[in-house]
Short mmCIF file of C-alpha atoms in Angstrom, two decimals:
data_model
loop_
_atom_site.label_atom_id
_atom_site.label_comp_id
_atom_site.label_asym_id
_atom_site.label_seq_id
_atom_site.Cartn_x
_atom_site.Cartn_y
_atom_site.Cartn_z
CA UNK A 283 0.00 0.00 0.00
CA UNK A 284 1.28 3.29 -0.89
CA UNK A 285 1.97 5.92 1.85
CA UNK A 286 -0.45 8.71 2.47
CA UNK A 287 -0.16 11.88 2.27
CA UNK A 288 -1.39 12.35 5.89
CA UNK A 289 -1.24 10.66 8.86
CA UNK A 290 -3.41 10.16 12.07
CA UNK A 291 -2.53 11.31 15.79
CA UNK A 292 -1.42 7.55 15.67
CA UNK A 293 0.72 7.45 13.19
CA UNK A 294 -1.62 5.19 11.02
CA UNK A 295 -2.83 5.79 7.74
CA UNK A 296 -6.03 8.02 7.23
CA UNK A 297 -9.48 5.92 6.35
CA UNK A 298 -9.95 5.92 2.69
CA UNK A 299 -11.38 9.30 1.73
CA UNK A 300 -11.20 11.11 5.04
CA UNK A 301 -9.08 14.51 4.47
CA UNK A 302 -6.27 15.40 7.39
CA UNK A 303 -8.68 18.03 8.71
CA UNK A 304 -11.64 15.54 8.98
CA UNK A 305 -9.36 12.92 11.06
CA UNK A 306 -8.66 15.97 13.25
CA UNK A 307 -12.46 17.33 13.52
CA UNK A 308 -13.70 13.88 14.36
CA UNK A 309 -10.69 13.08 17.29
CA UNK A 310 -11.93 16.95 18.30
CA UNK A 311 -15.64 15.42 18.58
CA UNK A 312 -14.60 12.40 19.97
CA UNK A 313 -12.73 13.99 22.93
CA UNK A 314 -14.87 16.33 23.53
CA UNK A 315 -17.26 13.47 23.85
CA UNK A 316 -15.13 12.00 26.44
CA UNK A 317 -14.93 14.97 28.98
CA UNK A 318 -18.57 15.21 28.21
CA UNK A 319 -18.76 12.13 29.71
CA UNK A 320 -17.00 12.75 33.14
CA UNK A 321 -18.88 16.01 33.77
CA UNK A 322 -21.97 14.63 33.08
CA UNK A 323 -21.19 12.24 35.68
CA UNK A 324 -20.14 15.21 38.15
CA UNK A 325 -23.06 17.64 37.03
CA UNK A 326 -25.46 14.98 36.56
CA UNK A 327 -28.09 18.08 36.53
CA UNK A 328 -26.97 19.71 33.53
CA UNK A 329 -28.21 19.01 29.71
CA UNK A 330 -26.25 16.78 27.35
CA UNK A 331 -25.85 19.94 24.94
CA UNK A 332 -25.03 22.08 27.90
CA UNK A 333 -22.06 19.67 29.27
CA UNK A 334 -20.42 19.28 25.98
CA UNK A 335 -20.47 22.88 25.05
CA UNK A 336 -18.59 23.09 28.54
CA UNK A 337 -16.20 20.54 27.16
CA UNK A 338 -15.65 22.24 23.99
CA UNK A 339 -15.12 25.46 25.87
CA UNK A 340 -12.48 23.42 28.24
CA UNK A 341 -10.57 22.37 25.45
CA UNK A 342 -10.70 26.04 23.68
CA UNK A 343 -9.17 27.73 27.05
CA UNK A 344 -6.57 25.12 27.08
CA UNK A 345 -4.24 25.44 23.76
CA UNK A 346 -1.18 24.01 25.31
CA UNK A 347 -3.73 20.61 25.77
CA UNK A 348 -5.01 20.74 22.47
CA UNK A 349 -2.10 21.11 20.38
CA UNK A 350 -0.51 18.16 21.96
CA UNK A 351 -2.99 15.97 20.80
CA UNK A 352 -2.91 18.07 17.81
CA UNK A 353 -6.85 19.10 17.53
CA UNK A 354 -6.08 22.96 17.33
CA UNK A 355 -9.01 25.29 18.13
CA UNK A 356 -9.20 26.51 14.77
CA UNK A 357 -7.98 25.85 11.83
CA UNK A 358 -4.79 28.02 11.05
CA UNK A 359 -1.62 27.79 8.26
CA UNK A 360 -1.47 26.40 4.62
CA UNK A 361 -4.72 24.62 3.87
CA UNK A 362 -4.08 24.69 0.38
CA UNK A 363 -3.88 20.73 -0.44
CA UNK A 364 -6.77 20.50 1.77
CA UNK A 365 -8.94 23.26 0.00
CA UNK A 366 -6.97 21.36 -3.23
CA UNK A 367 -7.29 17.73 -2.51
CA UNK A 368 -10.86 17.75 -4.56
CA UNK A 369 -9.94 19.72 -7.52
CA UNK A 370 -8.37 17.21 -9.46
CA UNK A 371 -6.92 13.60 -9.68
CA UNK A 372 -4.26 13.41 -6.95
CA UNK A 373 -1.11 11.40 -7.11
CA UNK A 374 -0.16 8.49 -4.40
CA UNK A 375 3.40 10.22 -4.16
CA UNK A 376 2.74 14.28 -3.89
CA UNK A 377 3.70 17.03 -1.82
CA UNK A 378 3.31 17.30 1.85
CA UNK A 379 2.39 20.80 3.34
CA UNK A 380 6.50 21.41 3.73
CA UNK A 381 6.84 20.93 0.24
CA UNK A 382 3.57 23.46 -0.53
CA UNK A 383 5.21 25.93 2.02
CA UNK A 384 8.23 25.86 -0.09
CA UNK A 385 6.66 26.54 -3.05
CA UNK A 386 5.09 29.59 -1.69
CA UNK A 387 8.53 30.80 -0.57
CA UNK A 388 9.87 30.85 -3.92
CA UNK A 389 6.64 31.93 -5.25
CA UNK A 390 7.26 35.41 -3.20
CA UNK A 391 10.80 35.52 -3.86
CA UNK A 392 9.87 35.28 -7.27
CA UNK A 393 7.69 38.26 -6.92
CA UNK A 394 9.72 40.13 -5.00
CA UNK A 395 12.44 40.23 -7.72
CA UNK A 396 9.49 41.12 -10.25
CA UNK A 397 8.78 44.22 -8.55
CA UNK A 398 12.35 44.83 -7.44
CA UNK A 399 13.57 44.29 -11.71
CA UNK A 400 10.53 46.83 -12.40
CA UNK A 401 11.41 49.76 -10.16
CA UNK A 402 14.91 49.39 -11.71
CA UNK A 403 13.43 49.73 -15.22
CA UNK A 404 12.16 53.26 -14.18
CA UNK A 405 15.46 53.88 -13.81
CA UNK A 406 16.57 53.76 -17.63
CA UNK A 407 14.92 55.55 -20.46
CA UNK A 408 12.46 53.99 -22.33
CA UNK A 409 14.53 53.13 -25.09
CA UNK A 410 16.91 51.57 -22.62
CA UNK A 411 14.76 48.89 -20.58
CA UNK A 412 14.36 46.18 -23.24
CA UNK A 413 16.53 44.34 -20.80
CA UNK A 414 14.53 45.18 -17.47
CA UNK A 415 11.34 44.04 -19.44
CA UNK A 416 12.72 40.79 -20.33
CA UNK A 417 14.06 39.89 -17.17
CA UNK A 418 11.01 40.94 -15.30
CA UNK A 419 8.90 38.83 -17.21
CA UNK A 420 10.84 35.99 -16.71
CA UNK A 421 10.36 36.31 -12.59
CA UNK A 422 6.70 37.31 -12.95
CA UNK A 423 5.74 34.06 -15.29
CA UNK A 424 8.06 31.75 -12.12
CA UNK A 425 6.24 33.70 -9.53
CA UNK A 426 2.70 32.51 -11.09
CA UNK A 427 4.05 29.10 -11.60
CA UNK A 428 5.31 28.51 -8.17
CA UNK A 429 2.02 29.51 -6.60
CA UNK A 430 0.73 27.27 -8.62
CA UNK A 431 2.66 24.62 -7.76
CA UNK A 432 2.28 25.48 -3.86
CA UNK A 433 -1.85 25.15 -4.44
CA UNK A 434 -0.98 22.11 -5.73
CA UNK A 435 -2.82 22.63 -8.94
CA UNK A 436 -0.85 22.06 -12.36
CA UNK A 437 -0.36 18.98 -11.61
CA UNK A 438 -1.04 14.98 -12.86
CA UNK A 439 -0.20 11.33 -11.23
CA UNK A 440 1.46 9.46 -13.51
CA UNK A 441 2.53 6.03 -12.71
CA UNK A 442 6.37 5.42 -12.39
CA UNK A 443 8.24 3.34 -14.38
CA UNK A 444 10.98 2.42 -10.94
CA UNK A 445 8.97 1.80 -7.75
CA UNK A 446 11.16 1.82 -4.96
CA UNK A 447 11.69 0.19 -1.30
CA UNK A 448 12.78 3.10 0.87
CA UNK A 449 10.47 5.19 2.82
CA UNK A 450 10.81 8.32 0.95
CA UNK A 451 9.24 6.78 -2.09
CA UNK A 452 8.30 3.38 -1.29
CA UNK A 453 5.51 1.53 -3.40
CA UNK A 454 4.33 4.91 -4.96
CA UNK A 455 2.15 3.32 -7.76
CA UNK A 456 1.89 6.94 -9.06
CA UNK A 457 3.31 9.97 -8.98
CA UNK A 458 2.51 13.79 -8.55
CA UNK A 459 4.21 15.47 -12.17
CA UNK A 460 3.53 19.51 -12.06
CA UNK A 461 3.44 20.26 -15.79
CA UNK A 462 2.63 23.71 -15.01
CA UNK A 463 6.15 23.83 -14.08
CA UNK A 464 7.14 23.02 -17.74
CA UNK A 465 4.70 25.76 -18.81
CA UNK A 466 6.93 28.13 -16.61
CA UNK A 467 10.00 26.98 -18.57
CA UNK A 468 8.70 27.13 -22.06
CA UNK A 469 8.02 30.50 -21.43
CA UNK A 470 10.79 31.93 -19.13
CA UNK A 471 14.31 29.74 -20.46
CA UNK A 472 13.52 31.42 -24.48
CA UNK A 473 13.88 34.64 -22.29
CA UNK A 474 16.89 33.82 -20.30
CA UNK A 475 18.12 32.97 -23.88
CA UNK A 476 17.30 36.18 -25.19
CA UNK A 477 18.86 37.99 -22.38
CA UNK A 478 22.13 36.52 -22.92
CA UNK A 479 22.57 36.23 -26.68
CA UNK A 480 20.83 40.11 -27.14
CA UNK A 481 23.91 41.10 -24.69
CA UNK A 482 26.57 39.30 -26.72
CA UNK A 483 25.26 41.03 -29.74
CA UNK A 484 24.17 37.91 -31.89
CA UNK A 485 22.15 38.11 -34.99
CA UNK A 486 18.54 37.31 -35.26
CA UNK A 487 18.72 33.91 -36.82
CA UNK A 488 21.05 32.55 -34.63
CA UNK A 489 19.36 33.58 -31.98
CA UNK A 490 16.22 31.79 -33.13
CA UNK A 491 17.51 28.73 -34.14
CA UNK A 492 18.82 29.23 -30.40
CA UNK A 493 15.35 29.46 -28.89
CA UNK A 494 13.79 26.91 -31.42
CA UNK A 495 16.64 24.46 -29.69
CA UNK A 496 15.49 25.51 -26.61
CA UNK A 497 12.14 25.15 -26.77
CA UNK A 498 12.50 21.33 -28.08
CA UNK A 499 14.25 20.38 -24.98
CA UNK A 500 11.65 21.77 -22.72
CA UNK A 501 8.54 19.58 -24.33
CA UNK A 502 10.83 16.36 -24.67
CA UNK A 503 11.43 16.70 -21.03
CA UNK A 504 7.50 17.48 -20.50
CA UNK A 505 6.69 14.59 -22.90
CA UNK A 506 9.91 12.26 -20.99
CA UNK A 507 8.26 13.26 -17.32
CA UNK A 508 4.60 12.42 -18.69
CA UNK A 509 5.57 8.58 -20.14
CA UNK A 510 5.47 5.95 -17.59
CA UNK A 511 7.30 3.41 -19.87
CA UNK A 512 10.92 3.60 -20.09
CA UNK A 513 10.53 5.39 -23.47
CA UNK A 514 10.98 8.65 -21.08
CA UNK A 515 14.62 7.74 -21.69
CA UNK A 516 14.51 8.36 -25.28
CA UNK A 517 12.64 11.75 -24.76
CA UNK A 518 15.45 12.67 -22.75
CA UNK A 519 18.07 12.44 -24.73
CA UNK A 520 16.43 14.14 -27.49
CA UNK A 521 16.07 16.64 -24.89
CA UNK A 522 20.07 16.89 -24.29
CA UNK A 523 20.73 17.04 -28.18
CA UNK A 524 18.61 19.86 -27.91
CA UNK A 525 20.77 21.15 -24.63
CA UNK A 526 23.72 20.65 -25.95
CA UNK A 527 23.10 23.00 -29.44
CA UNK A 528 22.18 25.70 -26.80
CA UNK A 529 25.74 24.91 -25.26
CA UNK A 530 27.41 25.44 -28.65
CA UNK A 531 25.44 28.67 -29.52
CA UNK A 532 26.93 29.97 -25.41
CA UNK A 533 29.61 28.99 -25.54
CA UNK A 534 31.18 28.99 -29.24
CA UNK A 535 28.88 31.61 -31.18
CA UNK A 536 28.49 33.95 -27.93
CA UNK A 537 31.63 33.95 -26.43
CA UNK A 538 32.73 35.00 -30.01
CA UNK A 539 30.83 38.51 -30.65
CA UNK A 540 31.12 39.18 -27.12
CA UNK A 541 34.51 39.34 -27.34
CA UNK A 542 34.45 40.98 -30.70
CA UNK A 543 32.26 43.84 -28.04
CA UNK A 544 34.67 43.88 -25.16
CA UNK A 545 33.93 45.99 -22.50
CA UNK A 546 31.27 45.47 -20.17
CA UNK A 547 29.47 43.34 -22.32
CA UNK A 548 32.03 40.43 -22.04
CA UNK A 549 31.89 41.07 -18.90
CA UNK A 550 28.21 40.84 -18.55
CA UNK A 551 28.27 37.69 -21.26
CA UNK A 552 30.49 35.93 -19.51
CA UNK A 553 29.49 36.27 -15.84
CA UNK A 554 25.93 35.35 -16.64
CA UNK A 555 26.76 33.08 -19.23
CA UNK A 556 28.87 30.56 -16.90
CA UNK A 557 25.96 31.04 -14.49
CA UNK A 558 23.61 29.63 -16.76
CA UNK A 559 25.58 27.00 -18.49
CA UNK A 560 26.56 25.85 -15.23
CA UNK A 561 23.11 25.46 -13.06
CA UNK A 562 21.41 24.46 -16.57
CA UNK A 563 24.29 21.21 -16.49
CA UNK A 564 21.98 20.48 -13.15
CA UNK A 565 18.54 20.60 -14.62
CA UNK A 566 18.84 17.29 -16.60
CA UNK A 567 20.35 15.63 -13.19
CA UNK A 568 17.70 16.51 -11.17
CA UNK A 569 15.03 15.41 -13.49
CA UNK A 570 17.06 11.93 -13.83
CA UNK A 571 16.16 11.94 -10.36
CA UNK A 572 12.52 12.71 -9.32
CA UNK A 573 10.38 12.69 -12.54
CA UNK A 574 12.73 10.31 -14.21
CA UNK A 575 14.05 7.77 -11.68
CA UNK A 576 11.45 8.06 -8.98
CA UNK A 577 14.29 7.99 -6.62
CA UNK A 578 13.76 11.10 -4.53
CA UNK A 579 10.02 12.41 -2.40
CA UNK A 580 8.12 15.14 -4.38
CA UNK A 581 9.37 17.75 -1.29
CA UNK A 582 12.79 17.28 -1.96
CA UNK A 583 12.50 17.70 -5.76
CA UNK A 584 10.30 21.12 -4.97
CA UNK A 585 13.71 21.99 -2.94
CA UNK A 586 16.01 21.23 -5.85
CA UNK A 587 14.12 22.51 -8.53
CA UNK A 588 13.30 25.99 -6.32
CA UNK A 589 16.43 26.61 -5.21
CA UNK A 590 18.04 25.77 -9.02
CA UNK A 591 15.19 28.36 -10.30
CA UNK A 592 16.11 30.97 -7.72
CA UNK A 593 20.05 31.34 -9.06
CA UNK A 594 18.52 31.11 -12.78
CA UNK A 595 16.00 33.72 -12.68
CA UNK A 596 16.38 36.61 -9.63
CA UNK A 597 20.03 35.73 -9.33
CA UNK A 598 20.64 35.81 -13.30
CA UNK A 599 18.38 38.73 -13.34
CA UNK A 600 20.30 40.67 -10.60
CA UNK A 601 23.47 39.92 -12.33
CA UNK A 602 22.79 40.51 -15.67
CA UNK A 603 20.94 43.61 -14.89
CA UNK A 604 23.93 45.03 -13.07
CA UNK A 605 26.22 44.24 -15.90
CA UNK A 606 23.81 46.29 -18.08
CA UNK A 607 23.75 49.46 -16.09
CA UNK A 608 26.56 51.12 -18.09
CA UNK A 609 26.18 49.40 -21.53
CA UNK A 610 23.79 51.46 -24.34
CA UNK A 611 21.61 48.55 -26.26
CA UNK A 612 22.86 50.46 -29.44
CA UNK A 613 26.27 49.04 -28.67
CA UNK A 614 24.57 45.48 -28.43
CA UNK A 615 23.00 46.94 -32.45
CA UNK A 616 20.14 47.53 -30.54
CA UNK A 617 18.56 50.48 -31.95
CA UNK A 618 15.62 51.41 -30.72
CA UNK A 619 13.49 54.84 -30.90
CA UNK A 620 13.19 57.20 -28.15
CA UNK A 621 9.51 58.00 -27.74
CA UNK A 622 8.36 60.59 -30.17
CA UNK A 623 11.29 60.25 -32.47
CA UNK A 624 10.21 59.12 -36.03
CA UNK A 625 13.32 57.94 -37.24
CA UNK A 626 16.72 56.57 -35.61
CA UNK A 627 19.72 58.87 -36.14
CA UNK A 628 22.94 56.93 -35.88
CA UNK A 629 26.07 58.02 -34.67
CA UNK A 630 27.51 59.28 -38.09
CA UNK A 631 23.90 61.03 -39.45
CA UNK A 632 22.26 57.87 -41.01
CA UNK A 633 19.24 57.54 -40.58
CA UNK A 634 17.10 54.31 -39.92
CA UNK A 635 14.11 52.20 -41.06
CA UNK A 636 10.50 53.41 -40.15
CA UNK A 637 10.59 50.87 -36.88
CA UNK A 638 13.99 52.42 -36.02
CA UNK A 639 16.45 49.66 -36.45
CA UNK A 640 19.94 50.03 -38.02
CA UNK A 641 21.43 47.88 -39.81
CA UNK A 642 25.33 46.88 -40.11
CA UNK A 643 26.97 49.87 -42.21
CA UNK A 644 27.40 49.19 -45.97
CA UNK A 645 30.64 47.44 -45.17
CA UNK A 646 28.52 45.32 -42.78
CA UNK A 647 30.85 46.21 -40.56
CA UNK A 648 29.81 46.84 -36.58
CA UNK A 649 27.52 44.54 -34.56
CA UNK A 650 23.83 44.42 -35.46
CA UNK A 651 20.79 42.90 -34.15
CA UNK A 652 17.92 45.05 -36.68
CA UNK A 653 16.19 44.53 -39.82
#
């Protein structure tokens, strides 16, 4: 029999369909019951409904009693997988209400960067926060995710391919796969992309064959999580294919017109680039191990994966947007209009398209990202 979710007072598994909170309600009645019992036989004068609403009141003026048999006076903290638990299939192997906690964490740090990466946008000119944009998205669309994740919603049991004998994840017949979380990366790892190869100056088709790249390793590792057989394996490794062209266009293709930049922007490229190559090496390993393997409990994957999303997003986003303070996008050939301004002047008197991107010069000399 798999393990619950939930336990009794006794440490013995909750009767089939009874929530945590209805265990505790009915030991609550039950108890009350019991000192019911003795004062009717001290106050045999009083009502039934009298001498257990004194017994209800004795166990609401006594906290330190009722929290050590665990039947608080009210119900207080996360209730989300209790307001949850009816909202959708549930797996036998999910998260506890330490691993929902956890996800709420990162869910407000997540948020708090947002709003942190915004007020710094207000900083630059409106020409100049293509960068703050970007990066606040990216913390904004995590923030939503991890909520999401905390409610335990976004979610599907799949049964796993490796049961296992320890306690953490012993004979879990299925287990609790938060696609919502793959959602979150289709949308936010393009951007992280697009932060990095915009700062190293890259042209617009390598960028998207970058981000095309990119986005195939995220839905092979959605489709890899979602397949109970061991075909997972193979989505995997189309998945790393995938990773691994990323790598090259880092490492070989960035690395290259940043340094053709210099300045700040290898800098910048290279600090944030050896980041992300380095905690994205990680991703791949810790998917081998919950989703894939089965070998770890859903909490401690929520741990992994936050803390790995944390250093990708705010701490990328912190660092990259620190890198940027004294670079000018039209150094990255970034040229973008100031508001009001019909045309782009460039730095020797040309003058730009109608959108107000400039192009290499006729040499096709100088960096260029525009049309």
């Amino acid at each position: 029999m798999c393990p619950p979710r939930y336990s009794t007072l006794a440490g013995e598994p909750l009767p089939l369909g009874l929530s945590a909170d209805g265990v505790r309600l009915r030991c609550r009645a039950r108890f009350c019951s019991a000192i019911a019992s003795i004062l009717k036989g001290r106050h045999s004068s009083q009502s039934p409904s009298t001498t257990v609403k004194t017994a209800s009141q004795i166990l609401n003026q006594h906290p330190i009693l009722s929290s050590r048999i665990g039947l608080d006076a009210t119900m207080s903290g996360n209730q989300a997988l209790n307001t949850n638990s009816k909202v959708a299939q549930h797996a036998d192997l999910a998260i506890s209400v330490r691993g929902s906690d956890w996800y709420f964490a990162v869910s407000a740090i997540m948020g708090f960067s947002t709003i942190i990466f915004m007020g710094m946008s207000f900083t630059k000119r409106e020409s100049h926060r293509l960068f703050h944009y970007i990066t606040t998205s990216i913390t904004f669309v995590a923030c939503i995710a991890y909520f999401t994740m905390g409610a335990d919603l976004g979610q599907v049991p799949i049964q796993v391919e490796f049961p296992r004998s320890y306690d953490a994840v012993s004979a879990a017949g299925t287990r609790e796969i938060f696609y919502v979380r793959y959602i979150d990366w289709a949308i936010t790892t393009p951007l992280l992309l697009l932060d990095l190869l915009l700062t190293a100056g890259l042209p617009w088709p390598t960028i998207l064959m970058a981000l095309l790249a990119d986005e195939i390793m995220i839905v092979t590792g959605l489709v890899g999580a979602l397949t109970s057989s061991s075909y997972k394996w193979a989505y995997w490794v189309f998945g790393m294919f995938a990773f691994f062209y990323v790598i090259y266009a880092l490492v070989i293709d960035g690395r290259k017109h940043a340094a053709a930049l210099g300045g700040s922007v290898q800098t910048t490229f290279q600090r944030c680039g050896v980041l992300t190559i380095f905690l994205w090496f990680l991703y791949p390993i810790a998917w081998g191990v919950a989703e894939g393997g089965n070998l770890i409990h859903p909490d401690s994957e929520a741990i992994m994966y936050g803390i790995l999303d944390v250093l990708a997003k705010p701490g990328f986003g912190f660092l990259l947007l620190w890198g940027h303070r004294d670079i000018d996008p039209a150094a990255l050939g970034l040229h973008i209009r100031e508001p009001g301004q019909t045309k782009y002047h460039g730095p020797s008197g040309e003058h730009g398209g109608q959108h107000g991107h400039l192009g290499a010069g006729r040499d096709g000399a100088g960096p260029s990202n525009g049309v």
